Short mmCIF file of C-alpha atoms in Angstrom, two decimals:
data_model
loop_
_atom_site.label_atom_id
_atom_site.label_comp_id
_atom_site.label_asym_id
_atom_site.label_seq_id
_atom_site.Cartn_x
_atom_site.Cartn_y
_atom_site.Cartn_z
CA MET V 1 -61.35 105.40 -0.37
CA PRO V 2 -64.34 107.67 0.49
CA PRO V 3 -67.74 105.87 0.78
CA ASP V 4 -69.20 107.72 -2.22
CA LEU V 5 -66.26 106.71 -4.39
CA LYS V 6 -66.52 103.08 -3.22
CA THR V 7 -70.21 103.06 -4.13
CA ALA V 8 -69.54 104.57 -7.54
CA THR V 9 -66.76 102.05 -8.22
CA LEU V 10 -68.97 99.11 -7.19
CA THR V 11 -71.82 100.40 -9.36
CA SER V 12 -69.52 100.75 -12.36
CA THR V 13 -68.16 97.25 -11.85
CA LEU V 14 -71.63 95.74 -11.66
CA LEU V 15 -72.69 97.64 -14.78
CA LEU V 16 -69.62 96.39 -16.66
CA LEU V 17 -70.34 92.78 -15.61
CA SER V 18 -73.96 93.14 -16.74
CA LEU V 19 -72.85 94.43 -20.14
CA LEU V 20 -70.38 91.58 -20.52
CA LEU V 21 -73.06 89.01 -19.69
CA ILE V 22 -75.47 90.54 -22.16
CA SER V 23 -72.82 90.70 -24.90
CA HIS V 24 -71.98 87.00 -24.44
CA SER V 25 -75.56 85.76 -24.23
CA PRO V 26 -77.54 85.08 -27.41
CA SER V 27 -80.43 87.45 -27.91
CA THR V 28 -83.92 86.06 -27.70
CA ALA V 29 -84.46 87.15 -31.30
CA SER V 30 -81.56 84.94 -32.47
CA LEU V 31 -83.03 81.80 -30.88
CA PRO V 32 -85.27 79.47 -32.90
CA GLN V 33 -88.90 80.53 -32.71
CA PHE V 34 -91.90 78.22 -32.63
CA GLN V 35 -95.64 78.70 -32.92
CA GLU V 36 -97.86 78.11 -29.91
CA ALA V 37 -99.58 74.73 -29.99
CA PRO V 38 -103.28 74.44 -29.18
CA ALA V 39 -104.28 73.53 -25.64
CA PHE V 40 -105.07 69.83 -25.42
CA ARG V 41 -107.47 68.80 -22.65
CA ASN V 42 -108.41 65.49 -21.06
CA GLY V 43 -111.44 63.58 -22.18
CA ASN V 44 -114.38 63.22 -19.81
CA ASP V 45 -113.34 59.74 -18.71
CA CYS V 46 -109.78 60.67 -17.78
CA PRO V 47 -108.70 60.47 -14.15
CA LYS V 48 -106.98 63.63 -12.95
CA SER V 49 -103.23 63.34 -12.62
CA THR V 50 -101.90 64.34 -9.19
CA TRP V 51 -98.19 63.89 -9.92
CA PRO V 52 -95.83 65.11 -8.45
CA SER V 53 -97.85 65.91 -5.30
CA ASN V 54 -98.79 62.22 -5.35
CA PRO V 55 -95.48 60.68 -6.49
CA TYR V 56 -96.99 57.26 -7.18
CA ASP V 57 -100.04 58.45 -9.09
CA PRO V 58 -100.83 55.63 -11.58
CA SER V 59 -102.66 57.89 -14.04
CA THR V 60 -99.56 59.88 -15.03
CA ILE V 61 -97.62 58.90 -18.14
CA HIS V 62 -93.91 59.80 -17.97
CA ILE V 63 -92.01 60.50 -21.18
CA ALA V 64 -88.31 61.38 -21.44
CA MET V 65 -86.78 63.23 -24.40
CA THR V 66 -83.72 65.36 -25.12
CA LEU V 67 -83.67 69.08 -25.92
CA ASP V 68 -80.83 71.35 -26.98
CA TYR V 69 -80.13 74.49 -28.98
CA SER V 70 -76.75 73.14 -30.06
CA THR V 71 -78.09 70.21 -32.07
CA PRO V 72 -80.38 70.02 -35.11
CA TYR V 73 -83.02 68.12 -33.18
CA LEU V 74 -84.92 70.76 -31.14
CA ARG V 75 -87.33 71.23 -34.02
CA GLY V 76 -87.97 67.49 -34.09
CA SER V 77 -88.43 67.28 -30.32
CA ILE V 78 -91.13 69.93 -30.36
CA ALA V 79 -92.92 68.22 -33.26
CA ALA V 80 -92.80 64.93 -31.32
CA VAL V 81 -94.32 66.51 -28.21
CA PHE V 82 -97.06 68.08 -30.34
CA SER V 83 -97.89 64.70 -31.89
CA VAL V 84 -98.10 62.94 -28.51
CA LEU V 85 -100.49 65.54 -27.12
CA GLN V 86 -102.68 65.67 -30.22
CA HIS V 87 -103.37 61.93 -30.19
CA ALA V 88 -103.55 61.32 -26.44
CA THR V 89 -106.93 60.59 -24.86
CA CYS V 90 -105.68 62.14 -21.60
CA PRO V 91 -103.02 64.68 -22.70
CA GLU V 92 -103.04 66.52 -19.35
CA ASN V 93 -101.90 63.30 -17.67
CA THR V 94 -98.69 63.25 -19.69
CA PHE V 95 -95.55 64.55 -17.97
CA PHE V 96 -92.43 65.25 -20.03
CA HIS V 97 -88.93 64.97 -18.60
CA PHE V 98 -86.51 66.87 -20.85
CA LEU V 99 -82.76 66.25 -20.71
CA THR V 100 -80.39 68.97 -21.93
CA THR V 101 -76.70 69.80 -21.95
CA THR V 102 -77.66 73.48 -22.01
CA ASN V 103 -77.03 75.39 -18.80
CA GLY V 104 -76.98 78.94 -17.46
CA ARG V 105 -78.93 81.52 -19.43
CA GLN V 106 -79.47 79.07 -22.27
CA PHE V 107 -81.21 76.67 -19.87
CA TYR V 108 -83.65 79.46 -18.98
CA ASN V 109 -84.16 80.32 -22.66
CA LEU V 110 -84.84 76.70 -23.55
CA ASN V 111 -87.36 76.43 -20.74
CA SER V 112 -89.06 79.57 -22.07
CA THR V 113 -89.14 78.12 -25.60
CA ILE V 114 -91.04 75.06 -24.37
CA THR V 115 -93.38 77.13 -22.21
CA SER V 116 -94.23 79.53 -25.04
CA SER V 117 -94.83 76.64 -27.47
CA PHE V 118 -96.85 74.57 -24.98
CA PRO V 119 -98.26 76.88 -22.26
CA TYR V 120 -100.23 74.04 -20.66
CA LEU V 121 -97.55 71.35 -20.81
CA ASN V 122 -96.54 69.43 -17.68
CA PHE V 123 -92.76 69.17 -17.84
CA LYS V 124 -89.43 69.52 -16.08
CA MET V 125 -85.97 70.10 -17.51
CA TYR V 126 -82.85 68.33 -16.23
CA TYR V 127 -79.27 69.34 -16.86
CA PHE V 128 -77.18 66.47 -18.20
CA ASP V 129 -73.51 67.15 -17.57
CA PRO V 130 -71.52 66.16 -20.70
CA THR V 131 -68.46 65.38 -18.56
CA LEU V 132 -70.29 62.31 -17.28
CA VAL V 133 -69.85 60.67 -20.63
CA ASN V 134 -67.33 62.64 -22.72
CA HIS V 135 -64.46 60.37 -21.72
CA LEU V 136 -66.50 57.28 -22.68
CA ILE V 137 -67.63 58.33 -26.16
CA SER V 138 -65.89 56.83 -29.18
CA SER V 139 -66.18 58.22 -32.70
CA SER V 140 -68.80 56.51 -34.85
CA ILE V 141 -69.86 56.51 -38.49
CA ARG V 142 -71.87 59.74 -38.06
CA ARG V 143 -70.97 62.84 -36.06
CA ALA V 144 -74.50 63.30 -34.74
CA LEU V 145 -74.21 59.92 -32.97
CA ASP V 146 -71.19 61.13 -31.00
CA GLN V 147 -72.90 63.96 -29.14
CA PRO V 148 -73.11 63.59 -25.33
CA LEU V 149 -76.88 64.10 -25.39
CA ASN V 150 -77.19 60.95 -27.50
CA TYR V 151 -75.99 59.04 -24.43
CA ALA V 152 -78.24 60.75 -21.88
CA ARG V 153 -80.76 57.88 -22.08
CA ILE V 154 -78.19 55.72 -20.24
CA TYR V 155 -78.48 58.01 -17.20
CA LEU V 156 -82.26 58.40 -16.94
CA ALA V 157 -82.45 56.39 -13.71
CA ASP V 158 -79.92 58.74 -12.10
CA LEU V 159 -81.31 62.02 -13.41
CA LEU V 160 -85.03 61.50 -12.77
CA PRO V 161 -86.68 61.44 -9.34
CA VAL V 162 -86.67 58.02 -7.68
CA THR V 163 -90.46 58.21 -7.60
CA VAL V 164 -90.49 57.83 -11.40
CA ASN V 165 -90.39 54.05 -11.67
CA ARG V 166 -91.41 53.73 -15.34
CA ILE V 167 -90.58 55.93 -18.31
CA ILE V 168 -91.09 55.97 -22.07
CA TYR V 169 -87.97 57.19 -23.83
CA PHE V 170 -88.43 58.84 -27.23
CA ASP V 171 -85.89 60.07 -29.75
CA SER V 172 -86.44 63.51 -31.26
CA ASP V 173 -86.98 62.41 -34.86
CA LEU V 174 -90.37 60.75 -34.53
CA ILE V 175 -94.08 61.45 -34.34
CA VAL V 176 -96.78 59.51 -32.50
CA VAL V 177 -100.10 58.95 -34.28
CA ASP V 178 -101.87 56.87 -31.63
CA ASP V 179 -102.89 57.18 -27.99
CA ILE V 180 -99.69 57.06 -25.95
CA SER V 181 -101.46 55.29 -23.09
CA LYS V 182 -101.48 52.09 -25.18
CA LEU V 183 -97.69 52.00 -25.18
CA TRP V 184 -97.50 53.07 -21.53
CA LYS V 185 -99.68 50.18 -20.38
CA ILE V 186 -97.68 47.34 -21.89
CA ASN V 187 -96.75 44.61 -19.42
CA LEU V 188 -92.97 44.43 -19.04
CA SER V 189 -93.31 41.18 -17.08
CA SER V 190 -89.88 40.52 -15.54
CA HIS V 191 -88.02 42.62 -18.12
CA ILE V 192 -86.35 45.96 -17.56
CA LEU V 193 -86.81 47.16 -21.13
CA GLY V 194 -89.61 46.88 -23.66
CA ALA V 195 -89.20 47.70 -27.37
CA PRO V 196 -90.12 46.37 -30.82
CA GLU V 197 -87.65 43.65 -31.78
CA TYR V 198 -86.43 42.70 -35.25
CA CYS V 199 -85.05 39.17 -35.20
CA HIS V 200 -84.59 38.91 -38.97
CA ALA V 201 -81.79 41.51 -38.85
CA ASN V 202 -78.21 40.26 -39.22
CA PHE V 203 -76.94 40.81 -35.71
CA THR V 204 -73.31 40.37 -36.72
CA HIS V 205 -73.40 43.69 -38.61
CA TYR V 206 -73.57 45.69 -35.39
CA PHE V 207 -70.10 44.65 -34.19
CA THR V 208 -66.62 44.53 -35.72
CA SER V 209 -64.58 41.42 -36.51
CA ARG V 210 -62.49 42.16 -33.42
CA PHE V 211 -65.59 41.61 -31.28
CA TRP V 212 -66.54 38.29 -32.91
CA SER V 213 -62.99 36.93 -32.96
CA ASN V 214 -62.44 37.46 -29.24
CA PRO V 215 -64.34 34.98 -27.02
CA LEU V 216 -64.03 37.37 -24.06
CA PHE V 217 -66.38 39.67 -25.97
CA SER V 218 -68.51 37.41 -28.14
CA ASN V 219 -69.28 34.95 -25.33
CA THR V 220 -71.38 37.63 -23.68
CA LEU V 221 -74.10 36.63 -26.18
CA LYS V 222 -73.72 32.92 -25.48
CA ASN V 223 -76.97 31.16 -24.50
CA ARG V 224 -78.94 34.24 -25.60
CA THR V 225 -81.13 34.74 -28.65
CA PRO V 226 -80.24 38.34 -29.45
CA CYS V 227 -82.49 40.43 -31.67
CA TYR V 228 -81.98 43.99 -32.86
CA PHE V 229 -84.06 46.70 -31.22
CA ASN V 230 -83.98 50.44 -31.81
CA THR V 231 -83.20 52.50 -28.67
CA GLY V 232 -85.20 55.50 -29.92
CA VAL V 233 -88.42 53.99 -28.53
CA MET V 234 -88.15 52.18 -25.19
CA VAL V 235 -90.32 51.55 -22.16
CA LEU V 236 -88.06 51.26 -19.11
CA ASN V 237 -88.55 49.92 -15.60
CA LEU V 238 -86.37 52.44 -13.76
CA ASN V 239 -86.68 50.74 -10.38
CA GLY V 240 -85.31 47.53 -11.87
CA TRP V 241 -82.68 49.51 -13.77
CA ARG V 242 -81.44 51.12 -10.55
CA ALA V 243 -81.47 47.88 -8.58
CA ASN V 244 -79.40 46.08 -11.22
CA GLU V 245 -77.06 49.03 -11.92
CA TYR V 246 -77.55 48.93 -15.68
CA THR V 247 -75.87 52.30 -16.15
CA LYS V 248 -72.59 50.78 -14.95
CA LYS V 249 -73.07 47.77 -17.23
CA LEU V 250 -73.50 50.01 -20.27
CA GLU V 251 -70.51 52.13 -19.28
CA HIS V 252 -68.45 48.93 -19.02
CA TRP V 253 -68.96 48.21 -22.72
CA MET V 254 -68.23 51.81 -23.64
CA ARG V 255 -64.84 51.51 -21.91
CA ILE V 256 -64.10 48.32 -23.81
CA GLN V 257 -65.06 50.10 -27.03
CA LYS V 258 -62.61 52.92 -26.30
CA ARG V 259 -59.78 50.39 -26.08
CA TYR V 260 -60.67 47.74 -28.63
CA ARG V 261 -63.08 49.34 -31.13
CA ILE V 262 -65.70 46.57 -31.18
CA TYR V 263 -68.54 48.53 -32.89
CA GLU V 264 -69.25 51.59 -35.08
CA LEU V 265 -72.73 52.80 -34.12
CA GLY V 266 -72.72 55.21 -31.19
CA SER V 267 -74.91 54.39 -28.18
CA LEU V 268 -76.84 51.47 -29.73
CA PRO V 269 -74.35 48.56 -29.43
CA PRO V 270 -73.92 48.78 -25.63
CA PHE V 271 -77.70 48.43 -25.29
CA LEU V 272 -77.64 45.40 -27.57
CA LEU V 273 -74.84 43.80 -25.57
CA VAL V 274 -76.59 44.33 -22.24
CA PHE V 275 -80.26 43.76 -23.17
CA ALA V 276 -80.59 41.88 -26.48
CA GLY V 277 -82.29 38.57 -25.85
CA ASN V 278 -83.90 39.94 -22.70
CA VAL V 279 -86.37 42.47 -24.07
CA GLU V 280 -90.14 42.54 -23.68
CA ARG V 281 -91.47 42.54 -27.22
CA VAL V 282 -93.63 45.50 -28.21
CA GLU V 283 -95.75 45.57 -31.37
CA HIS V 284 -93.83 46.79 -34.41
CA ARG V 285 -96.45 49.48 -34.94
CA TRP V 286 -94.76 51.43 -32.11
CA ASN V 287 -91.53 51.98 -34.03
CA GLN V 288 -91.84 52.23 -37.80
CA HIS V 289 -88.15 53.13 -37.85
CA GLY V 290 -85.58 53.74 -40.57
CA LEU V 291 -87.59 56.45 -42.37
CA GLY V 292 -84.44 58.59 -42.42
CA GLY V 293 -82.63 55.97 -44.49
CA ASP V 294 -79.23 54.62 -43.54
CA ASN V 295 -76.53 56.45 -41.58
CA LEU V 296 -74.50 57.41 -44.64
CA GLU V 297 -76.86 58.61 -47.40
CA GLY V 298 -80.28 59.05 -45.77
CA LEU V 299 -82.23 57.88 -48.81
CA CYS V 300 -86.04 57.71 -48.90
CA ARG V 301 -87.71 54.61 -47.52
CA ASP V 302 -91.21 53.20 -47.36
CA LEU V 303 -93.20 52.10 -44.34
CA HIS V 304 -92.89 48.53 -43.13
CA PRO V 305 -96.01 46.39 -43.70
CA GLY V 306 -98.60 46.54 -40.94
CA PRO V 307 -100.35 49.12 -38.76
CA VAL V 308 -98.62 52.34 -37.65
CA SER V 309 -98.71 54.04 -34.25
CA LEU V 310 -95.33 55.80 -34.43
CA LEU V 311 -93.20 56.97 -37.35
CA HIS V 312 -89.46 57.26 -36.71
CA TRP V 313 -87.01 59.03 -39.02
CA SER V 314 -83.97 57.19 -37.67
CA GLY V 315 -81.00 57.38 -40.03
CA LYS V 316 -79.29 60.39 -41.56
CA GLY V 317 -82.25 61.94 -43.40
CA LYS V 318 -84.37 64.16 -41.13
CA PRO V 319 -87.75 65.35 -42.42
CA TRP V 320 -87.27 69.01 -41.46
CA LEU V 321 -83.97 69.22 -43.35
CA ARG V 322 -85.39 67.53 -46.44
CA LEU V 323 -88.48 69.74 -46.38
CA ASP V 324 -86.39 72.91 -46.04
CA SER V 325 -84.14 71.84 -48.91
CA LYS V 326 -87.24 71.34 -51.12
CA ARG V 327 -86.23 67.71 -51.64
CA PRO V 328 -88.56 65.84 -49.30
CA CYS V 329 -89.24 62.14 -49.32
CA PRO V 330 -92.91 61.14 -49.72
CA LEU V 331 -93.31 60.18 -46.05
CA ASP V 332 -91.94 63.54 -44.86
CA SER V 333 -95.37 64.99 -45.60
CA LEU V 334 -96.66 62.99 -42.61
CA TRP V 335 -94.24 64.84 -40.30
CA ALA V 336 -94.91 68.33 -41.69
CA PRO V 337 -98.28 68.98 -39.94
CA TYR V 338 -96.56 68.72 -36.54
CA ASP V 339 -93.83 71.23 -37.37
CA LEU V 340 -94.22 74.36 -35.23
CA PHE V 341 -90.99 76.01 -36.40
CA LYS V 342 -91.44 79.59 -37.66
CA HIS V 343 -88.18 80.80 -39.16
CA GLN V 344 -85.00 79.61 -40.83
CA PRO V 345 -83.84 76.00 -40.54
CA LEU V 346 -81.65 75.14 -37.57
CA PHE V 347 -78.47 73.21 -38.26
CA SER V 348 -77.55 70.58 -40.74
CA ASP V 349 -76.83 67.03 -39.65
CA SER V 350 -73.82 65.03 -40.77
#
């Protein structure tokens, strides 16, 4: 084949590939659009964060969250970030670690969405491969609880740099109305995990009769005083997590679940089985949870008695969906000021 013809053929092939890529990639206009948040700056008394150039900088607060276009929670994630920054004394010292199952062009688009919404934000995105966990996930009482990204919190110690030895994990359906440094500074003592505990809850409800009737399973709680805790707000010692291989311990219970069906609630029960009774108690103000109602109907609920530092719409009812449907619950008005979404609602939850 003459050189000119080879060149022409190669050019045509490259052009065809480019057109195919464009035709199979979502346009920027079709992606959810968000307003730009104000720039939040440190107060005069804030030390200057030097992470990651100084990997052990004590002034940096590390927060992990999930992000994805394929779920209804991106809108909530962005509202949560906005709330953290607005109430932080030292917002520039906050570093966000975002986990996503989005890859390729969508990964780039998602990164651009965060950058355009928060031009001054310190963050990094990490790809979470769904195949790590797909074979371990069992169906639960709500489809949203079965998504691979709902299990990404189990793999934080593997995904994040080893120099991140402590992390706050936040769900996407919450807002923070207090200085995040107060939660960051809690003393975990010898514990790996810190979270608000609720010892009045009936712990037996989180597992099936098959679990309680089999001593091989139920004896795992023997000599422990287990209390319920919500995994949407956790402070984690990642060094201790890695040293004790807690990811493998959680996966162990997920494998048992696949075979014996010992619970119904997604990623929560494995955490209860591994950590309940060995949690550093955090003030209840840091997880006023359940504002989304239960997992079946999502009815309106009131705040728990006591002070509030974080509001959490755990449960089926999400504030952005109720606001868009013109049927909000009274407390949804507290979420609305942090909503940066500009166009049509994303996806419905079920």
